[in-house]
PDB file of C-alpha atoms in Angstrom:
ATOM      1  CA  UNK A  13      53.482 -61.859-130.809  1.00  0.00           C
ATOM      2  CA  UNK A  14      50.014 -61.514-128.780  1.00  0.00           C
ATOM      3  CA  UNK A  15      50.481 -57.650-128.406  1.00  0.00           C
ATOM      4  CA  UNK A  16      51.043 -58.204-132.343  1.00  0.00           C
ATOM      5  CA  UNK A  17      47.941 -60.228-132.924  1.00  0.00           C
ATOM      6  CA  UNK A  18      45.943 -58.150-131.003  1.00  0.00           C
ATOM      7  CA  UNK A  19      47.301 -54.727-132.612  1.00  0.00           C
ATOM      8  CA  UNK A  20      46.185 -56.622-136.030  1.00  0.00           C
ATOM      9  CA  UNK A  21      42.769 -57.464-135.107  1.00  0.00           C
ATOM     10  CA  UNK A  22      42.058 -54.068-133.976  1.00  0.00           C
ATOM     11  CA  UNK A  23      42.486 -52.175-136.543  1.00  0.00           C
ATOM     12  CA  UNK A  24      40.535 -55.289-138.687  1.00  0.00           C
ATOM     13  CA  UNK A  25      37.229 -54.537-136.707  1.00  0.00           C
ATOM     14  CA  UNK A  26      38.026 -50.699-136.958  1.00  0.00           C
ATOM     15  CA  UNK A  27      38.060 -50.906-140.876  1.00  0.00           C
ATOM     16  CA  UNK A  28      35.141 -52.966-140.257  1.00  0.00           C
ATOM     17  CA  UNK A  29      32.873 -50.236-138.256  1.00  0.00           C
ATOM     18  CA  UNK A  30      34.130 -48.015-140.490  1.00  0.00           C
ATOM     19  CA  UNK A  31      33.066 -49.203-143.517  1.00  0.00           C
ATOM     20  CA  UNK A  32      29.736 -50.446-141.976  1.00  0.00           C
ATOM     21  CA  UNK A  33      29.147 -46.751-141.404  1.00  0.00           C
ATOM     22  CA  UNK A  34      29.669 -45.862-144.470  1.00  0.00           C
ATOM     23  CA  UNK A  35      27.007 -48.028-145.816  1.00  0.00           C
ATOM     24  CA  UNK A  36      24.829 -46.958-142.886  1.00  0.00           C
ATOM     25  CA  UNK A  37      25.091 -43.352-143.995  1.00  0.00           C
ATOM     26  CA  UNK A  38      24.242 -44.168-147.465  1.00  0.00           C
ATOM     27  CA  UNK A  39      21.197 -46.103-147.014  1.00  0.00           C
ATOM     28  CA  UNK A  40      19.844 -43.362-144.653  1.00  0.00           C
ATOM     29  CA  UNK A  41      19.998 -41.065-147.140  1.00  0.00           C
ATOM     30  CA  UNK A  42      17.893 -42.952-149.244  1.00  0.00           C
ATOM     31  CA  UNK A  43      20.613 -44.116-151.790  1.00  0.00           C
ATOM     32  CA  UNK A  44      19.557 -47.626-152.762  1.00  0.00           C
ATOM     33  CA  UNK A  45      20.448 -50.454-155.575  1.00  0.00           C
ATOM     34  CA  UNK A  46      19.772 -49.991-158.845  1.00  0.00           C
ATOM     35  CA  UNK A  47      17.490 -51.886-160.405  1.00  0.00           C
ATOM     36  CA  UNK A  48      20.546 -54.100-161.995  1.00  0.00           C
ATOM     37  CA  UNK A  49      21.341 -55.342-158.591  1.00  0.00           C
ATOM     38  CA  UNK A  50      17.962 -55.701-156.426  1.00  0.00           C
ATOM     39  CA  UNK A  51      17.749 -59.348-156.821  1.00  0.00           C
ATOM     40  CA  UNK A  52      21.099 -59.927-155.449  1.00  0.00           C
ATOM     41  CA  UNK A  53      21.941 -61.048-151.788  1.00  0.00           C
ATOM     42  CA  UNK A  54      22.016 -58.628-149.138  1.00  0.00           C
ATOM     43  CA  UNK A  55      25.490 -60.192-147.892  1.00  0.00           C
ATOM     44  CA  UNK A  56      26.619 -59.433-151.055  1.00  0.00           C
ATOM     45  CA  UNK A  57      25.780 -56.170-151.509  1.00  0.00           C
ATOM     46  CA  UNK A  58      27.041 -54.745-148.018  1.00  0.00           C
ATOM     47  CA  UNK A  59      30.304 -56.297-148.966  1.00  0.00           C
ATOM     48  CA  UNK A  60      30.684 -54.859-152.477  1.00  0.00           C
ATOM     49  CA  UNK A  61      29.985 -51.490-150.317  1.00  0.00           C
ATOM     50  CA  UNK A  62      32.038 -51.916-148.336  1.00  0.00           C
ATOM     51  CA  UNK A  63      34.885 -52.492-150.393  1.00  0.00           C
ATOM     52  CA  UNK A  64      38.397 -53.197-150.077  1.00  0.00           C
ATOM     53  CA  UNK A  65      38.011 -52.542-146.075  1.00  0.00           C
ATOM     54  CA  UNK A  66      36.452 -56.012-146.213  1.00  0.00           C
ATOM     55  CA  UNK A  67      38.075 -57.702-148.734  1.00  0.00           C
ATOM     56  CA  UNK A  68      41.428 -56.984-146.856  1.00  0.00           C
ATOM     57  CA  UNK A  69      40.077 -57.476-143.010  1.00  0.00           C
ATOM     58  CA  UNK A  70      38.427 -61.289-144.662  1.00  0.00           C
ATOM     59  CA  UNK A  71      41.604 -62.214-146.096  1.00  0.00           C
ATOM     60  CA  UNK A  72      43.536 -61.386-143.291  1.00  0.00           C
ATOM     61  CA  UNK A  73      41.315 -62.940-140.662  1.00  0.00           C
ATOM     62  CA  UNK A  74      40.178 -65.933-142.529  1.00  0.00           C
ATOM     63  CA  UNK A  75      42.267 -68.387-143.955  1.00  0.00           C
ATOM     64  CA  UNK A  76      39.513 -69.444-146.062  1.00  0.00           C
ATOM     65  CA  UNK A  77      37.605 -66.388-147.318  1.00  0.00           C
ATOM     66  CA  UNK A  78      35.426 -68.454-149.435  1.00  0.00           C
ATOM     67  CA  UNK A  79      33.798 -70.089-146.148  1.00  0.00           C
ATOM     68  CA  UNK A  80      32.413 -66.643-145.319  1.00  0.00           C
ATOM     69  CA  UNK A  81      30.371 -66.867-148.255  1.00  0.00           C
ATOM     70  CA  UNK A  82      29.208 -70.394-148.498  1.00  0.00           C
ATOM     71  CA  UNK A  83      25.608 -70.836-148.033  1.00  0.00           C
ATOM     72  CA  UNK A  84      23.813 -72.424-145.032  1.00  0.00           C
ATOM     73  CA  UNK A  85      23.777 -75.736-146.468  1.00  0.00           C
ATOM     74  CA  UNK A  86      21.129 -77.228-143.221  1.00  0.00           C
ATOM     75  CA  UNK A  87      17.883 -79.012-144.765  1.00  0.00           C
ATOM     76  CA  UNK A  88      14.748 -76.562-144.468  1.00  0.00           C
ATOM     77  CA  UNK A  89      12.935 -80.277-143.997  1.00  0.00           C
ATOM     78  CA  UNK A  90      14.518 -82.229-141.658  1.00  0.00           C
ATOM     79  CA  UNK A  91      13.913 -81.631-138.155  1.00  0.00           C
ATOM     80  CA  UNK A  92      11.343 -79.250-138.238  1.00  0.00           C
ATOM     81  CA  UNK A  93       8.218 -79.405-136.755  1.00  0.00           C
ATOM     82  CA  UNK A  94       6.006 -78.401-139.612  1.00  0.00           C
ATOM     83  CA  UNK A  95       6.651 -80.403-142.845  1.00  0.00           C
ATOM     84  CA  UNK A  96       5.141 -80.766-146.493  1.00  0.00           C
ATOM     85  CA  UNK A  97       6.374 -81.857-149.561  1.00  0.00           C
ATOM     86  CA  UNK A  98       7.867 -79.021-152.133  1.00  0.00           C
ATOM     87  CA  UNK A  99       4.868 -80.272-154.382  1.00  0.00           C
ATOM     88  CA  UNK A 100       2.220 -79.208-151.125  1.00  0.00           C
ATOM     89  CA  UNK A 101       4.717 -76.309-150.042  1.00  0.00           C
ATOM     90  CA  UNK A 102       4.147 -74.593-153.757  1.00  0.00           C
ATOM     91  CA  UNK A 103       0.347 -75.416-153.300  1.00  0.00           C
ATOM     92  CA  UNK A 104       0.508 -74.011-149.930  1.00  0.00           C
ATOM     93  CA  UNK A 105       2.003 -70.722-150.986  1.00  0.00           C
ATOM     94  CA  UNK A 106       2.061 -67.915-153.460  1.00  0.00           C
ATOM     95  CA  UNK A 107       4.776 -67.500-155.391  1.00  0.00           C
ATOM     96  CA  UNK A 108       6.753 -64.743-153.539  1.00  0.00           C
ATOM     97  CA  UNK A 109       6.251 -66.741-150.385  1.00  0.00           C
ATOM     98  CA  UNK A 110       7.747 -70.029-151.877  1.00  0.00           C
ATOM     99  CA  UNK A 111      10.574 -68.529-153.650  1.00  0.00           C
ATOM    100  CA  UNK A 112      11.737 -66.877-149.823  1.00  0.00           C
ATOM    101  CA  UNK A 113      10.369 -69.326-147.565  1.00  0.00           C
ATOM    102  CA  UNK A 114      11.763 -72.843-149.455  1.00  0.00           C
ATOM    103  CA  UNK A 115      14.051 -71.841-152.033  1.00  0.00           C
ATOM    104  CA  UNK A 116      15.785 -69.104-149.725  1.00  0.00           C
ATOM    105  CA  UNK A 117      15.732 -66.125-152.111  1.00  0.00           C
ATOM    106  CA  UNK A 118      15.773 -62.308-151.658  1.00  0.00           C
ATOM    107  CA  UNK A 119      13.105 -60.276-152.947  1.00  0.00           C
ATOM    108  CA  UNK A 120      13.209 -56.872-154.378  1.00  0.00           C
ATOM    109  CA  UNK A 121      14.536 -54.204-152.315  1.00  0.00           C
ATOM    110  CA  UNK A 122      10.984 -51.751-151.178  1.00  0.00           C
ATOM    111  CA  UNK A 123       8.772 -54.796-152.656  1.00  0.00           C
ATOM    112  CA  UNK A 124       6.745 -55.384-149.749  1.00  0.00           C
ATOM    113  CA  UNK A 125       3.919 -53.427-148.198  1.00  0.00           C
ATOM    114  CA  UNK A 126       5.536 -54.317-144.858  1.00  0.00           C
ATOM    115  CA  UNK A 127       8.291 -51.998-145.468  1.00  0.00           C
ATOM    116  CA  UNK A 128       6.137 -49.201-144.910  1.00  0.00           C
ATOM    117  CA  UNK A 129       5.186 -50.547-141.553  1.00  0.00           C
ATOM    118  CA  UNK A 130       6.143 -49.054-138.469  1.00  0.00           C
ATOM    119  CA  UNK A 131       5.594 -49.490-134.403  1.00  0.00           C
ATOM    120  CA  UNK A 132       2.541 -47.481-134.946  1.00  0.00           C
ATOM    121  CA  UNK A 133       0.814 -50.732-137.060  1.00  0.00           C
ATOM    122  CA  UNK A 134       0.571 -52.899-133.754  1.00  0.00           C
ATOM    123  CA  UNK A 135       0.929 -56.065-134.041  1.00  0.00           C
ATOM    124  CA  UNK A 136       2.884 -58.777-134.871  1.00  0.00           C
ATOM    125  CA  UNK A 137       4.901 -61.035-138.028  1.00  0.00           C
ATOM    126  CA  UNK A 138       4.197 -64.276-137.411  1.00  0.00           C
ATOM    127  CA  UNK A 139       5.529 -66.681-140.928  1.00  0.00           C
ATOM    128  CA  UNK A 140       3.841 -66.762-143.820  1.00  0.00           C
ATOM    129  CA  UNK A 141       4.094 -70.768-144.110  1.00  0.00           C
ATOM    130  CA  UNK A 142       3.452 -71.651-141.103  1.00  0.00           C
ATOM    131  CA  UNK A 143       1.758 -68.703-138.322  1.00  0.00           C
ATOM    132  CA  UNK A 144       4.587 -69.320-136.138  1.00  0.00           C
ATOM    133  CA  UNK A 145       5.344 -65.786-134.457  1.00  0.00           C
ATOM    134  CA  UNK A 146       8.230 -64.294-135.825  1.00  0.00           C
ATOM    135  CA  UNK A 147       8.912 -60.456-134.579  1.00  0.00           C
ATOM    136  CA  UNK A 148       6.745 -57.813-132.901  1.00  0.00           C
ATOM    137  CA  UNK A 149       5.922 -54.088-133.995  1.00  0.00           C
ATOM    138  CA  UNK A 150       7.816 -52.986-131.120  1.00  0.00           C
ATOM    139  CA  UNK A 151      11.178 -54.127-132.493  1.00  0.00           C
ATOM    140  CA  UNK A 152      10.484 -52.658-136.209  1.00  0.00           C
ATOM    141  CA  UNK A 153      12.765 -50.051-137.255  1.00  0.00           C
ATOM    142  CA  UNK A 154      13.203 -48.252-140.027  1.00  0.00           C
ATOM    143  CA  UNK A 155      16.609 -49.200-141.651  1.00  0.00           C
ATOM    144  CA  UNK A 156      16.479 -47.233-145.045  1.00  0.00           C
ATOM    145  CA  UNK A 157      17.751 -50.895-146.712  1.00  0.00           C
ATOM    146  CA  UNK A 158      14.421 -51.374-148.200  1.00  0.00           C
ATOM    147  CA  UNK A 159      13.343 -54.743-146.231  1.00  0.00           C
ATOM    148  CA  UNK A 160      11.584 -54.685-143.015  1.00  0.00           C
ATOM    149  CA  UNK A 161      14.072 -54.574-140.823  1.00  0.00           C
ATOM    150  CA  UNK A 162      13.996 -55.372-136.302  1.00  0.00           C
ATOM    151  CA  UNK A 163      16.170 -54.911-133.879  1.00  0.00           C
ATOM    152  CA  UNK A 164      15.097 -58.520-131.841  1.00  0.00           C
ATOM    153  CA  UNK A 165      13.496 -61.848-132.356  1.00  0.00           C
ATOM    154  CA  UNK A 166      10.917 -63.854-130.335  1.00  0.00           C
ATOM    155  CA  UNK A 167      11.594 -67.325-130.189  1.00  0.00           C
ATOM    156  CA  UNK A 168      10.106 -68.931-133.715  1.00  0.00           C
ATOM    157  CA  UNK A 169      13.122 -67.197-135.351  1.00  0.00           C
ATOM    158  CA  UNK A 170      16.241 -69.486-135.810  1.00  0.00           C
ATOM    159  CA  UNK A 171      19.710 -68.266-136.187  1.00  0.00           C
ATOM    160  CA  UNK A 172      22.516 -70.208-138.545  1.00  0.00           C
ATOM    161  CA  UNK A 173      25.225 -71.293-136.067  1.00  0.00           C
ATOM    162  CA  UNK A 174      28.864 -68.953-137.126  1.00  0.00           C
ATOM    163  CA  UNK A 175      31.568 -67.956-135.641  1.00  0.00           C
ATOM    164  CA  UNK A 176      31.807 -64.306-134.402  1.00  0.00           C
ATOM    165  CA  UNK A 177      34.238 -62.769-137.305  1.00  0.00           C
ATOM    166  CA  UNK A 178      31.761 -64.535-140.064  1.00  0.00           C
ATOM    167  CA  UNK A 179      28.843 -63.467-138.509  1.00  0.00           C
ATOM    168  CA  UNK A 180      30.184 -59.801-138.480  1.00  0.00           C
ATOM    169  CA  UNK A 181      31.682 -59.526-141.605  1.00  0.00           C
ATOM    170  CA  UNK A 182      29.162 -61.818-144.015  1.00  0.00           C
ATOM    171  CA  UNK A 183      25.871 -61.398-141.599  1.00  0.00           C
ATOM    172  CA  UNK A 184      24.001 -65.015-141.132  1.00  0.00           C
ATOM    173  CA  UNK A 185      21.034 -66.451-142.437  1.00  0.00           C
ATOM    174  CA  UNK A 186      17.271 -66.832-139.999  1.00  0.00           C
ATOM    175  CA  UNK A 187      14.802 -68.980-140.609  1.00  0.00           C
ATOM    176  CA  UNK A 188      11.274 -69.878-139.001  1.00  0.00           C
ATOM    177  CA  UNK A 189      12.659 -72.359-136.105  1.00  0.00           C
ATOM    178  CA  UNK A 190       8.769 -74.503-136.621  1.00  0.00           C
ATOM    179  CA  UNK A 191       9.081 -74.923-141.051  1.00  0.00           C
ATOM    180  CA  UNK A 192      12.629 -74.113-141.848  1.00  0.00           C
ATOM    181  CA  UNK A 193      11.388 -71.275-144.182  1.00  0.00           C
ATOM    182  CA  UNK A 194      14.080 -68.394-145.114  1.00  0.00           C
ATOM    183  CA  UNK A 195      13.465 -65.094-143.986  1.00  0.00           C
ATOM    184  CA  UNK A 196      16.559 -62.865-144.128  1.00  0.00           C
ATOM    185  CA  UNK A 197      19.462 -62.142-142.599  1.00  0.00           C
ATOM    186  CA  UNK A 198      20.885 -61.045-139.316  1.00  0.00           C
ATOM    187  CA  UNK A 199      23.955 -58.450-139.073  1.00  0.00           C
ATOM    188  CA  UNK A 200      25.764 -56.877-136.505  1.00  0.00           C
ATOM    189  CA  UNK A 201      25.661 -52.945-137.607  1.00  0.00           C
ATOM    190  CA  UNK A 202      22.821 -52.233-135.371  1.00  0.00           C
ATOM    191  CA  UNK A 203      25.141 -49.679-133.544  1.00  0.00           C
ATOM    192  CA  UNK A 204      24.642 -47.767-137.059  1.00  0.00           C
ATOM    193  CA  UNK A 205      21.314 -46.705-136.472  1.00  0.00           C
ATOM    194  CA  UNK A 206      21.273 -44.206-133.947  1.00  0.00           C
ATOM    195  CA  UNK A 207      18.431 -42.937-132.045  1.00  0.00           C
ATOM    196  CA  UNK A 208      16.400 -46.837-132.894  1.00  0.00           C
ATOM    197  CA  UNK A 209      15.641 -50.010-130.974  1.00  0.00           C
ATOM    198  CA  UNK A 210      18.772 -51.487-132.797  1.00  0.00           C
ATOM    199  CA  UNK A 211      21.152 -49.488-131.782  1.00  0.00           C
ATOM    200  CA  UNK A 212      20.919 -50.739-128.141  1.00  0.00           C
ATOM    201  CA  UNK A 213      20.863 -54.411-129.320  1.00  0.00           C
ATOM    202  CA  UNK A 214      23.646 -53.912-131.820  1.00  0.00           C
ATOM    203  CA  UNK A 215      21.383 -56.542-134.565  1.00  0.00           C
ATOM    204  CA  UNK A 216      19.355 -55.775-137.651  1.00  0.00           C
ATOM    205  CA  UNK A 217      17.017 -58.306-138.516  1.00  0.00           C
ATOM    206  CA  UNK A 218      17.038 -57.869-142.522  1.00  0.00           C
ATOM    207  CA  UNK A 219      13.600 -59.357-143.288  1.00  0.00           C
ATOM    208  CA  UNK A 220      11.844 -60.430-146.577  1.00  0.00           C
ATOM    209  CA  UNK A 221       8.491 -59.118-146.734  1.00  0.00           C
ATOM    210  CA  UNK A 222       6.998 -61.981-148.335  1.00  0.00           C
ATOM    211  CA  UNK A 223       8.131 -63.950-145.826  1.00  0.00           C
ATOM    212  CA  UNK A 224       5.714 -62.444-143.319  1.00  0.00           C
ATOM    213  CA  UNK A 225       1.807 -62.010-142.281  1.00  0.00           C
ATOM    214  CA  UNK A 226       1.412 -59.153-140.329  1.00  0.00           C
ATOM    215  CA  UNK A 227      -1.148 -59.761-137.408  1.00  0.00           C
ATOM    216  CA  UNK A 228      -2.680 -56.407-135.966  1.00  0.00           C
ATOM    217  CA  UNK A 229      -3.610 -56.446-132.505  1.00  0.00           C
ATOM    218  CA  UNK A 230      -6.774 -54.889-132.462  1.00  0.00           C
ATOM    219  CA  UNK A 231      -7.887 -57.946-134.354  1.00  0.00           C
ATOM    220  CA  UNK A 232      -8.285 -56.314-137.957  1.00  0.00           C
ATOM    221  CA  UNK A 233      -7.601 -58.667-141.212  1.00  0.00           C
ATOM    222  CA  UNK A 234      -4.196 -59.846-141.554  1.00  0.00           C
ATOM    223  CA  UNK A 235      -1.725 -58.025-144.006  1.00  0.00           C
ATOM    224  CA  UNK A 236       0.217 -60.796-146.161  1.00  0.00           C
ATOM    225  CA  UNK A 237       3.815 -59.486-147.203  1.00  0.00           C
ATOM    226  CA  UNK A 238       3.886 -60.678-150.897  1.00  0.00           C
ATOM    227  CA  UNK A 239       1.826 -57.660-151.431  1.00  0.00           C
ATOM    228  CA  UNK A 240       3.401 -54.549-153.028  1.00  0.00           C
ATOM    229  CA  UNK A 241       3.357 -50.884-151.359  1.00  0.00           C
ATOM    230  CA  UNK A 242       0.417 -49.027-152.289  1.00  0.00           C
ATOM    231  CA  UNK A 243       0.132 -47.623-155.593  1.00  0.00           C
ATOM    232  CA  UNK A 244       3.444 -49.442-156.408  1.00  0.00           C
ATOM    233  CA  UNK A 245       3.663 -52.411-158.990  1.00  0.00           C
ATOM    234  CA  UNK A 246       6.285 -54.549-158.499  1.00  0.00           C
ATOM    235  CA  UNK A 247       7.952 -56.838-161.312  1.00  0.00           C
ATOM    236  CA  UNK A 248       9.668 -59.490-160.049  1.00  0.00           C
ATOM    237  CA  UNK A 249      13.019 -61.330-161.543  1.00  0.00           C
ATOM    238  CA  UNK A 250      14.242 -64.235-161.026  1.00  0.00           C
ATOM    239  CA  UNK A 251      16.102 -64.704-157.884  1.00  0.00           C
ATOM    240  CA  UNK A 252      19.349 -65.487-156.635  1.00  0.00           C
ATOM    241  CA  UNK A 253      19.036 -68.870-155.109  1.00  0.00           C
ATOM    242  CA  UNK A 254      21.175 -69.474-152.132  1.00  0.00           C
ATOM    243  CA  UNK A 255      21.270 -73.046-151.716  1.00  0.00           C
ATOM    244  CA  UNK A 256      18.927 -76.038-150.661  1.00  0.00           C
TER     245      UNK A 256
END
């Protein structure tokens, strides 16, 4: 019955991987949502990529696919450091930030200036709502998803507490560790991305722009994230809320 069980969750995380690098492949080539589905969430979308591969490795695995799914439900008040009202919080912040940072939405796939950023703009992301440092320019990578994307985290980032086969196959929600502000999502498919910082740490840090300030070392003004790409207007939609 082990041998069995084991046999049967091999070939689950070998679906997995495969269908990961499937989705891997197409984003490197540049093949992106359409503009029906950029306000949707990012766990979302990998799994309708992914298919049936996941559909049939969650049911199997899970006796409760729908727990995969559910949002992280944890206050972004309590117990944090830095705390204001939503009333101050929406005074505080533009309107990008906010609907990220409190309201834990997903912005608009190649939306933020910061996606053009590479490790040659030195420096770091600390959080839009609060300064707390976030990532460095030494662990951006290029993903081809659209959203600044790293392969690590400094210590101000905060990771939702899942089990190992939800945190491959649905990713997890990070937040700023000081505010409780949303800023993305972690997944396990660093592996796909050959030849970058993430493929030795096996994570991609998928990153709202918005969410960010970008600090350059050699002390020039700060870039804020909510700003679009050059020569780019963005419109933005209403978002797909995730939860409190």
């Amino acid at each position: 019955l082990i041998s069995t069980q084991r046999r049967n969750h091999s070939l689950i995380m070998d679906s997995i991987k495969s269908s990961l690098l499937i989705v891997g492949l197409l984003l490197s080539h540049g093949i992106t949502m359409s503009s029906g589905l950029s306000t949707i969430s990012r766990r979302r979308y990998l799994q309708w990529q992914t298919g049936g591969c996941i559909a049939t490795a969650t049911t199997t695995a899970l006796s409760n696919p729908s727990a995969a799914q559910a949002a992280n439900l944890k206050s972004r008040t309590e117990g944090y450091a830095v705390q204001h009202t939503e009333r101050e919080w929406a005074y505080i912040l533009s309107g990008a930030q906010y609907n990220i940072l409190r309201k834990g939405g997903t912005e608009r796939q190649k939306s933020s200036i910061l996606n053009t950023y590479t490790t040659e703009n030195v420096g770091s992301y600390v959080c839009a709502g609060c300064n707390t440092p976030l990532f460095t320019s030494a662990d951006k990578f290029s993903s081809g998803t659209g959203w600044p994307s790293f392969s690590t985290a400094l210590q101000g980032v905060e990771e939702e507490e899942l089990d190992p086969i939800r945190a491959t196959l649905d990713g997890k929600e990070v937040r700023c560790a000081t505010c409780g502000g949303h800023l993305g999502d972690l997944f396990n498919d660093g592996w796909i991305y050959r030849g970058t910082s993430a493929a030795k740490t096996g994570k991609r840090y998928c990153i709202d722009g918005a969410a960010l300030i970008f600090k350059p070392e050699d002390g020039g003004e700060d870039v804020f994230g909510d700003l679009p790409p050059p020569n780019r207007v963005i419109k933005y939609e209403q978002s797909m809320y995730r939860g409190a």
